[in-house]
Tab-separated table of C-alpha atoms in Angstrom:
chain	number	residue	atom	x	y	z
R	1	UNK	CA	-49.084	142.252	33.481
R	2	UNK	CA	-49.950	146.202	33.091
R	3	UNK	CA	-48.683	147.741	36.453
R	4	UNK	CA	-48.700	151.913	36.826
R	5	UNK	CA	-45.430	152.606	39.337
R	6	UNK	CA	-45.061	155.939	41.393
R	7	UNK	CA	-41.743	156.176	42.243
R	8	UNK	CA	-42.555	159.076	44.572
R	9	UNK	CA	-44.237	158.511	48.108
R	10	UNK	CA	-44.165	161.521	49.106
R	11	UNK	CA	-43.089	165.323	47.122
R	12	UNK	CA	-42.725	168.444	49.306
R	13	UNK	CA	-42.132	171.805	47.651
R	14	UNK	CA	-42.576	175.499	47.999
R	15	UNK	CA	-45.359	177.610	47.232
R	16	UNK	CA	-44.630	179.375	43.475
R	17	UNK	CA	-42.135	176.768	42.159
R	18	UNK	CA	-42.917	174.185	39.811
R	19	UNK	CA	-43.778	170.766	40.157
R	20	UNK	CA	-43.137	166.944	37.986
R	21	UNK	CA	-44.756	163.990	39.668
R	22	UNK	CA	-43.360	161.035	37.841
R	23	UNK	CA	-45.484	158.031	36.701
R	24	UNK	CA	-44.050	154.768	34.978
R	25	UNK	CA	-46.406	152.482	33.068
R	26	UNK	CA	-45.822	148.913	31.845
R	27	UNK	CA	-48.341	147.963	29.159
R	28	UNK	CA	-47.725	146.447	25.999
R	29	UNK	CA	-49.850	148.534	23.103
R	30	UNK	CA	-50.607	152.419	23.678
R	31	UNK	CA	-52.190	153.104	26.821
R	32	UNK	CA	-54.953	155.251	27.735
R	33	UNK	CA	-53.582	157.112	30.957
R	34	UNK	CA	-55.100	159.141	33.586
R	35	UNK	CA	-53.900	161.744	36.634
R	36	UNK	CA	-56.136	161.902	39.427
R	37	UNK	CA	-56.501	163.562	42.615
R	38	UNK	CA	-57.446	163.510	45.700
R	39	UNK	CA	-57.963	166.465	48.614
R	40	UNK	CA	-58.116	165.214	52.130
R	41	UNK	CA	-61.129	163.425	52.897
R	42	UNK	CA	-62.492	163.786	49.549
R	43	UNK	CA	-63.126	161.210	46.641
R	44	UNK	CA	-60.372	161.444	43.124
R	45	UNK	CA	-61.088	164.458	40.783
R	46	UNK	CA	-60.000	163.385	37.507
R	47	UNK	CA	-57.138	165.886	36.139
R	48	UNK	CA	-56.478	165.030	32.423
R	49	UNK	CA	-56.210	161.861	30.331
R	50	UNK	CA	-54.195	160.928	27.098
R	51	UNK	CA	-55.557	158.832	25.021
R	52	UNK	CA	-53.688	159.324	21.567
R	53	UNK	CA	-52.165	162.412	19.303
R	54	UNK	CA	-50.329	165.167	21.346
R	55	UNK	CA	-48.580	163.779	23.781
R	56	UNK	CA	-49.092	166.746	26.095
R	57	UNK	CA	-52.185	167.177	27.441
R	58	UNK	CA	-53.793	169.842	29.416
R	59	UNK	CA	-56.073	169.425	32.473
R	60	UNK	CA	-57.509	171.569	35.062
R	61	UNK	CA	-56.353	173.629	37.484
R	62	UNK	CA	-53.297	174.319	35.489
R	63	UNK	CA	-52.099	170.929	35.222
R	64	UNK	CA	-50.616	169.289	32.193
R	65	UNK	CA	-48.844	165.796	31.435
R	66	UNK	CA	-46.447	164.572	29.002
R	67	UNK	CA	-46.737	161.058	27.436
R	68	UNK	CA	-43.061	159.522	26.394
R	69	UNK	CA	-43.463	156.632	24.910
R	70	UNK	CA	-39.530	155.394	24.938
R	71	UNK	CA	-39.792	156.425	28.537
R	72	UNK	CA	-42.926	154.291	29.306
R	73	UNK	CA	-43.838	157.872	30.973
R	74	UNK	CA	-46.563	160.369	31.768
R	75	UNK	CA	-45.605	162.838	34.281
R	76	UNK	CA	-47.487	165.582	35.785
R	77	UNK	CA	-46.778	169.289	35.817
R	78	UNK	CA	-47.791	172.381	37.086
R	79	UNK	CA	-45.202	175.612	36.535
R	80	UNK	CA	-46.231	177.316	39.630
R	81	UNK	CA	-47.545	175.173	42.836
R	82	UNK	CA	-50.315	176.643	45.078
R	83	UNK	CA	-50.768	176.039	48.738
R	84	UNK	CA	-54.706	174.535	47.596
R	85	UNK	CA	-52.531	171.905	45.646
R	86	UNK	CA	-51.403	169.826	48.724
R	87	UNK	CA	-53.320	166.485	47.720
R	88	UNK	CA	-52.628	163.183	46.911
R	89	UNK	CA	-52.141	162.126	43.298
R	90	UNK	CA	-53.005	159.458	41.535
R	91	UNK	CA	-51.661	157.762	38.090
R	92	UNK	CA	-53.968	154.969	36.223
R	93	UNK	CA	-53.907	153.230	33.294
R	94	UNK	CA	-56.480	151.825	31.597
R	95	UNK	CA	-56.743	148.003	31.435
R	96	UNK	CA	-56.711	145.974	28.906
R	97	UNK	CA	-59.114	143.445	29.301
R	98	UNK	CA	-61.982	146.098	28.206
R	99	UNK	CA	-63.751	145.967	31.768
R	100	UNK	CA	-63.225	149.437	32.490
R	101	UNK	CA	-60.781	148.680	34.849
R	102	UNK	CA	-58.298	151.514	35.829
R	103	UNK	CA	-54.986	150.155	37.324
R	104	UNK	CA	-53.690	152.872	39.594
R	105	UNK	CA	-50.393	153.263	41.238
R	106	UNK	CA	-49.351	153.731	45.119
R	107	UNK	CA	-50.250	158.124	45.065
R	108	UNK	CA	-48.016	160.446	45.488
R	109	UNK	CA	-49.044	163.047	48.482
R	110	UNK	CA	-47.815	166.526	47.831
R	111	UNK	CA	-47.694	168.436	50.732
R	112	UNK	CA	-46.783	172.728	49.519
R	113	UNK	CA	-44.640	174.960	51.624
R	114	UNK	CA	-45.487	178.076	52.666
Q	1	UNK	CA	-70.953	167.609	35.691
Q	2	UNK	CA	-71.121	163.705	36.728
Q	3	UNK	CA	-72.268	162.899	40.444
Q	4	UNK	CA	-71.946	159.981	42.171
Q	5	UNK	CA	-73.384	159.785	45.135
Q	6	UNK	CA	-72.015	157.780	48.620
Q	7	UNK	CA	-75.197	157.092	51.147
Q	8	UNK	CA	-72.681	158.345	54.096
Q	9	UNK	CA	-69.728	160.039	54.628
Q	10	UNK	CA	-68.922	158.053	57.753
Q	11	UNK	CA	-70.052	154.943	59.576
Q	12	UNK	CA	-69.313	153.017	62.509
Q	13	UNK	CA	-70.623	149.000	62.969
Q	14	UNK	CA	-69.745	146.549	64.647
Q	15	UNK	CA	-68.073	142.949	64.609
Q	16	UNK	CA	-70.650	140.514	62.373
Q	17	UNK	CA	-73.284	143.095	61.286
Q	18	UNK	CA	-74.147	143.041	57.436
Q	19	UNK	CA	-73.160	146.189	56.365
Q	20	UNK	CA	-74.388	148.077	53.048
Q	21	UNK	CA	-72.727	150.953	51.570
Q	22	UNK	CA	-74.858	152.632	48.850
Q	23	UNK	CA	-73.893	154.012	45.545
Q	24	UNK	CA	-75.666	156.397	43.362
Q	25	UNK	CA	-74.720	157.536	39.802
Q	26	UNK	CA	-77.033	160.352	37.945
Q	27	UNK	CA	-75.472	159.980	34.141
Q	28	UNK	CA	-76.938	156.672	32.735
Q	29	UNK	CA	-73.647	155.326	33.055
Q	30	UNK	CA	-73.076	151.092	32.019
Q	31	UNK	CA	-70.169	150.594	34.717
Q	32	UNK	CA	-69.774	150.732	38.099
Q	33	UNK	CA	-67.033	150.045	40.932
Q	34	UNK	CA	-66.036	149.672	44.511
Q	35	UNK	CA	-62.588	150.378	45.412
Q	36	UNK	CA	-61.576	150.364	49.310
Q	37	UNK	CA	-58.507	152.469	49.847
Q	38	UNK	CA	-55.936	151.739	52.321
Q	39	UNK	CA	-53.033	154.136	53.642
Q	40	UNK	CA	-49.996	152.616	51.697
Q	41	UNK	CA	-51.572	150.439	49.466
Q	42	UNK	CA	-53.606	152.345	47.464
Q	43	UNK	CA	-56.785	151.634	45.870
Q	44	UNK	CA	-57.873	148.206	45.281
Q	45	UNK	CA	-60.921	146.553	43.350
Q	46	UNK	CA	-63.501	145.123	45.066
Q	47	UNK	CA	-66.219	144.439	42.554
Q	48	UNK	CA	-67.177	145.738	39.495
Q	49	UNK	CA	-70.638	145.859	36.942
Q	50	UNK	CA	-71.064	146.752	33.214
Q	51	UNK	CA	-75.121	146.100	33.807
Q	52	UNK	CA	-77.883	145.585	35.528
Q	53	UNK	CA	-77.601	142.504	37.361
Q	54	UNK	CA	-73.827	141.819	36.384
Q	55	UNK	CA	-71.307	141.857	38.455
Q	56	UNK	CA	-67.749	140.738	38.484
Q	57	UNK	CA	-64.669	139.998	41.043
Q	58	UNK	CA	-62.377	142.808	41.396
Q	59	UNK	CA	-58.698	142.052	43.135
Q	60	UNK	CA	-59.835	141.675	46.311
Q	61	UNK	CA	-63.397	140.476	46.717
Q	62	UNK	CA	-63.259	138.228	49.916
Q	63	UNK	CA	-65.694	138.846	52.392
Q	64	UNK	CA	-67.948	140.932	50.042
Q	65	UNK	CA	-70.782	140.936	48.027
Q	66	UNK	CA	-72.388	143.526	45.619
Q	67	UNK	CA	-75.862	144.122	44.042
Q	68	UNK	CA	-76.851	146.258	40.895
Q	69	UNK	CA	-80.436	146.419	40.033
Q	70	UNK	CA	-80.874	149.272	38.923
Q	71	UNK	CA	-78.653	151.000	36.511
Q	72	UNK	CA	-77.998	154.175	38.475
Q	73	UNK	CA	-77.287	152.176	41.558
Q	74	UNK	CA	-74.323	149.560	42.868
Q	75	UNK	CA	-74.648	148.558	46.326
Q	76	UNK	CA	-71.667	147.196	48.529
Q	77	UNK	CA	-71.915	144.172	50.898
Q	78	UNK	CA	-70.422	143.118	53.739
Q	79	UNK	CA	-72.025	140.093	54.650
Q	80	UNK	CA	-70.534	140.044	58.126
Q	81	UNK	CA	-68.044	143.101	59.327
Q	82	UNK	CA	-64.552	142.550	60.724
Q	83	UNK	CA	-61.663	144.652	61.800
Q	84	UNK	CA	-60.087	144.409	58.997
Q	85	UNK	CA	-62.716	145.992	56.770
Q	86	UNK	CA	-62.499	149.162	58.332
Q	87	UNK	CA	-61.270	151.240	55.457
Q	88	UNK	CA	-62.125	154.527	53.238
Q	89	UNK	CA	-64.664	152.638	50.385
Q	90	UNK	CA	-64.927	154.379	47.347
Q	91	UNK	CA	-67.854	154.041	44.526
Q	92	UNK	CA	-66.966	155.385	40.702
Q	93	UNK	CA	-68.765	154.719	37.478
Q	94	UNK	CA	-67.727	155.400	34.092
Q	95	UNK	CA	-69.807	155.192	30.416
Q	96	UNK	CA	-68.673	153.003	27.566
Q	97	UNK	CA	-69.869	149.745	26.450
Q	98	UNK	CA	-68.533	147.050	24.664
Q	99	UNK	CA	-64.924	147.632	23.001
Q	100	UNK	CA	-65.218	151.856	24.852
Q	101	UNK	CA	-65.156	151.039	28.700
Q	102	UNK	CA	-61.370	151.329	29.077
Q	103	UNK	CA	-60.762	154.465	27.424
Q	104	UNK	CA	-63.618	156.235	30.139
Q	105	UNK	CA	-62.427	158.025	32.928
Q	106	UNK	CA	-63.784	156.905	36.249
Q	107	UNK	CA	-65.690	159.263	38.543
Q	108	UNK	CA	-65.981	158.838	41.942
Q	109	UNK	CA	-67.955	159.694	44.804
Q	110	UNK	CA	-66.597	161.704	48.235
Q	111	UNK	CA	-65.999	158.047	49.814
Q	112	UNK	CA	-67.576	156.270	52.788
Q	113	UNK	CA	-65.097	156.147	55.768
Q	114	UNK	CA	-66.233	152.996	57.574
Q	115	UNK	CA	-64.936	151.780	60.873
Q	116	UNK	CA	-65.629	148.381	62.164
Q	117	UNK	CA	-65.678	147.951	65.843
């Protein structure tokens, strides 16, 4: 069964240094995969998605992902965090069963030093 | 920009009320979906439509119904609150039909924080 794992509760880090959220996939042909996330009180703001060709995508607010497909991977970056970052983040896959269903993983919540 | 639109932010009812959460999408989008989020579980699938008039179970559908008849609109259902349907519901939609729904993104609305009492 496609699953979407976040190993990563929870991710604290400094304002100004970089950032990797990791997300593990399990799904059997190439997977169309998604970043979302989510401010405090606030619905999920779609990042980026891959869906084929370059495996590293770009997104908004200086956010980018890298799809590894020996890792079963597709991690989120930024270079340089800023305090407006602290969120929640969530990975998804797209099903397969062509419902439109996203399986998501468990979030990871950033919270950003000062 | 897409929109989807939650009726309310927050909402309080009580024990054995029928309960209806409104959604509202404004970009002709096929699919819609109700997800209720839970702190350390995540978001789960309550129901789901591709039309007008379609619906179909999500993961966790016990206890709720859902009606779509309109496009632009999915409503959520609960036919009779309990305690443990106090949650953060969340509506999305996404375009896409046949053999194109699961490569769309889903966008969602700001969430309806509901608290059964």
């Amino acid at each position: 069964a496609q699953s979407v794992t976040q190993p990563d509760i929870h991710i604290t880090v400094s304002e100004g240094a970089s950032l990797e959220l990791r997300c593990n996939y399990s799904y059997g042909a190439t997977p169309y995969l998604f970043w979302y996330v989510q401010s405090p009180g606030q619905g999920l703001q779609l990042l980026l998605k891959y869906f084929s060709g370059d495996t590293l995508v770009q997104g908004i607010k200086g956010f980018e992902a890298e799809f590894k497909r020996s890792q079963s991977s597709f991690n989120l970056r930024k270079p340089s965090v800023h305090w407006s970052d602290a969120a929640e983040y969530f990975c998804a896959v797209g099903a397969s069963s062509n419902t439109g269903k996203l399986i998501f993983g468990q979030g990871t919540t950033l919270q950003v030093k000062p | 920009d897409v929109k989807v639109t939650q009726s309310s932010r927050y909402l309080v009812k009580r024990t054995g009320e029928k309960v209806f959460l409104e959604c509202v999408q404004d970009m002709d989008h096929e699919n819609m979906f109700w997800y209720r989020q839970d702190p350390g579980l995540g978001l789960r699938l309550i129901y789901f439509s591709y039309d007008v008039k379609m619906k179909e179970k999500g993961d966790i559908p016990e206890g709720y119904s859902v009606s779509r008849e309109k496009k632009e609109r999915f409503s959520l259902i609960l036919e009779s609150a309990s305690t443990n349907q106090t949650s953060m519901y969340l509506c999305a939609s996404s375009g896409g039909g046949q053999g194109a729904r699961f490569r769309q993104p889903q966008h969602f609305g700001d969430g309806t924080r509901l608290s059964i009492l």
